[in-house]
């Protein structure tokens, strides 16, 4: 499973989201996922081969039409929210 964590610049917030997504995946027992942090420009390409894109409500429309499931995360620091929103998509 490939997951892309997206923020505007791809160097701060997306890295935080990536780390918390990895924690969420571990709590769900998923250990074969590849989570990468990306800026919005890179994410448009990376999302074409990803299963899931995690991003903010503000950036979600900018991802464009991709086959990946785009999940809006309201609080990038909340492992509980990320776990809840990822749960239907892992397995």
PDB file of C-alpha atoms in Angstrom:
ATOM      1  CA  UNK A   1       0.000   0.000   0.000  1.00  0.00           C
ATOM      2  CA  UNK A   2       1.338   3.402  -0.944  1.00  0.00           C
ATOM      3  CA  UNK A   3       0.260   6.525   0.951  1.00  0.00           C
ATOM      4  CA  UNK A   4       1.270  10.099   0.152  1.00  0.00           C
ATOM      5  CA  UNK A   5       1.140  12.743   2.908  1.00  0.00           C
ATOM      6  CA  UNK A   6       0.765  16.163   1.318  1.00  0.00           C
ATOM      7  CA  UNK A   7       1.284  19.734   2.489  1.00  0.00           C
ATOM      8  CA  UNK A   8       2.034  22.924   0.603  1.00  0.00           C
ATOM      9  CA  UNK A   9       5.843  22.771   0.770  1.00  0.00           C
ATOM     10  CA  UNK A  10       6.456  19.083   1.522  1.00  0.00           C
ATOM     11  CA  UNK A  11       9.060  19.721   4.207  1.00  0.00           C
ATOM     12  CA  UNK A  12       7.307  20.294   7.519  1.00  0.00           C
ATOM     13  CA  UNK A  13       3.684  19.533   7.947  1.00  0.00           C
ATOM     14  CA  UNK A  14       3.689  16.635   5.497  1.00  0.00           C
ATOM     15  CA  UNK A  15       6.596  15.025   7.376  1.00  0.00           C
ATOM     16  CA  UNK A  16       4.588  15.346  10.608  1.00  0.00           C
ATOM     17  CA  UNK A  17       1.570  13.829   8.843  1.00  0.00           C
ATOM     18  CA  UNK A  18       3.761  11.028   7.454  1.00  0.00           C
ATOM     19  CA  UNK A  19       5.107  10.177  10.920  1.00  0.00           C
ATOM     20  CA  UNK A  20       1.622  10.161  12.437  1.00  0.00           C
ATOM     21  CA  UNK A  21       0.241   8.094   9.544  1.00  0.00           C
ATOM     22  CA  UNK A  22       3.004   5.539  10.192  1.00  0.00           C
ATOM     23  CA  UNK A  23       1.978   5.442  13.874  1.00  0.00           C
ATOM     24  CA  UNK A  24      -1.652   4.981  12.852  1.00  0.00           C
ATOM     25  CA  UNK A  25      -0.736   2.172  10.461  1.00  0.00           C
ATOM     26  CA  UNK A  26       1.304   0.407  13.158  1.00  0.00           C
ATOM     27  CA  UNK A  27      -1.691   0.596  15.514  1.00  0.00           C
ATOM     28  CA  UNK A  28      -3.813  -0.958  12.753  1.00  0.00           C
ATOM     29  CA  UNK A  29      -1.284  -3.752  12.277  1.00  0.00           C
ATOM     30  CA  UNK A  30      -0.279  -2.590   8.798  1.00  0.00           C
ATOM     31  CA  UNK A  31       3.463  -2.937   8.353  1.00  0.00           C
ATOM     32  CA  UNK A  32       3.789  -3.159   4.591  1.00  0.00           C
ATOM     33  CA  UNK A  33       2.715   0.405   3.758  1.00  0.00           C
ATOM     34  CA  UNK A  34       5.032   2.911   2.128  1.00  0.00           C
ATOM     35  CA  UNK A  35       4.287   6.436   3.365  1.00  0.00           C
ATOM     36  CA  UNK A  36       5.993   9.375   1.715  1.00  0.00           C
ATOM     37  CA  UNK A  37       5.832  13.127   2.338  1.00  0.00           C
ATOM     38  CA  UNK A  38       5.299  15.394  -0.645  1.00  0.00           C
ATOM     39  CA  UNK A  39       4.587  18.971  -1.623  1.00  0.00           C
ATOM     40  CA  UNK A  40       1.469  19.687  -3.657  1.00  0.00           C
ATOM     41  CA  UNK A  41       3.330  19.722  -6.985  1.00  0.00           C
ATOM     42  CA  UNK A  42       5.007  16.364  -6.396  1.00  0.00           C
ATOM     43  CA  UNK A  43       1.827  14.910  -4.955  1.00  0.00           C
ATOM     44  CA  UNK A  44      -0.084  15.310  -8.202  1.00  0.00           C
ATOM     45  CA  UNK A  45       2.300  12.846  -9.862  1.00  0.00           C
ATOM     46  CA  UNK A  46       2.807  10.597  -6.831  1.00  0.00           C
ATOM     47  CA  UNK A  47      -0.950  10.288  -6.335  1.00  0.00           C
ATOM     48  CA  UNK A  48      -1.272   8.556  -9.702  1.00  0.00           C
ATOM     49  CA  UNK A  49       0.446   5.459  -8.276  1.00  0.00           C
ATOM     50  CA  UNK A  50      -0.685   5.826  -4.650  1.00  0.00           C
ATOM     51  CA  UNK A  51      -3.566   4.075  -2.956  1.00  0.00           C
ATOM     52  CA  UNK A  52      -4.293   6.899  -0.507  1.00  0.00           C
ATOM     53  CA  UNK A  53      -3.469  10.595  -0.288  1.00  0.00           C
ATOM     54  CA  UNK A  54      -3.639  12.332   3.090  1.00  0.00           C
ATOM     55  CA  UNK A  55      -3.922  16.104   2.999  1.00  0.00           C
ATOM     56  CA  UNK A  56      -5.768  19.160   4.290  1.00  0.00           C
ATOM     57  CA  UNK A  57      -9.189  20.359   3.193  1.00  0.00           C
ATOM     58  CA  UNK A  58      -7.481  23.368   1.617  1.00  0.00           C
ATOM     59  CA  UNK A  59      -5.149  21.289  -0.596  1.00  0.00           C
ATOM     60  CA  UNK A  60      -7.455  18.379  -1.442  1.00  0.00           C
ATOM     61  CA  UNK A  61      -8.993  20.071  -4.523  1.00  0.00           C
ATOM     62  CA  UNK A  62      -5.506  20.801  -5.871  1.00  0.00           C
ATOM     63  CA  UNK A  63      -4.612  17.090  -6.006  1.00  0.00           C
ATOM     64  CA  UNK A  64      -6.826  16.813  -9.056  1.00  0.00           C
ATOM     65  CA  UNK A  65      -8.447  13.750 -10.569  1.00  0.00           C
ATOM     66  CA  UNK A  66      -6.359  10.793  -9.412  1.00  0.00           C
ATOM     67  CA  UNK A  67      -7.171   7.135  -8.857  1.00  0.00           C
ATOM     68  CA  UNK A  68      -6.028   7.343  -5.210  1.00  0.00           C
ATOM     69  CA  UNK A  69      -8.482   7.883  -2.392  1.00  0.00           C
ATOM     70  CA  UNK A  70      -7.996  11.421  -1.069  1.00  0.00           C
ATOM     71  CA  UNK A  71      -8.580  11.656   2.680  1.00  0.00           C
ATOM     72  CA  UNK A  72      -8.864  15.067   4.336  1.00  0.00           C
ATOM     73  CA  UNK A  73      -7.175  15.248   7.725  1.00  0.00           C
ATOM     74  CA  UNK A  74      -8.330  18.150   9.904  1.00  0.00           C
ATOM     75  CA  UNK A  75      -5.633  17.797  12.578  1.00  0.00           C
ATOM     76  CA  UNK A  76      -2.292  16.498  11.304  1.00  0.00           C
ATOM     77  CA  UNK A  77      -1.126  15.932  14.911  1.00  0.00           C
ATOM     78  CA  UNK A  78      -4.047  13.648  15.791  1.00  0.00           C
ATOM     79  CA  UNK A  79      -3.025  10.004  15.405  1.00  0.00           C
ATOM     80  CA  UNK A  80      -6.558   9.085  16.514  1.00  0.00           C
ATOM     81  CA  UNK A  81      -8.153  11.023  13.633  1.00  0.00           C
ATOM     82  CA  UNK A  82      -5.696   9.592  11.101  1.00  0.00           C
ATOM     83  CA  UNK A  83      -6.283   6.070  12.429  1.00  0.00           C
ATOM     84  CA  UNK A  84     -10.056   6.511  12.236  1.00  0.00           C
ATOM     85  CA  UNK A  85      -9.949   7.841   8.681  1.00  0.00           C
ATOM     86  CA  UNK A  86      -7.424   5.255   7.421  1.00  0.00           C
ATOM     87  CA  UNK A  87      -9.203   2.264   8.951  1.00  0.00           C
ATOM     88  CA  UNK A  88     -11.737   1.757   6.112  1.00  0.00           C
ATOM     89  CA  UNK A  89      -8.918   1.894   3.536  1.00  0.00           C
ATOM     90  CA  UNK A  90      -6.493  -0.656   4.973  1.00  0.00           C
ATOM     91  CA  UNK A  91      -6.907  -4.319   5.166  1.00  0.00           C
TER      92      UNK A  91
END
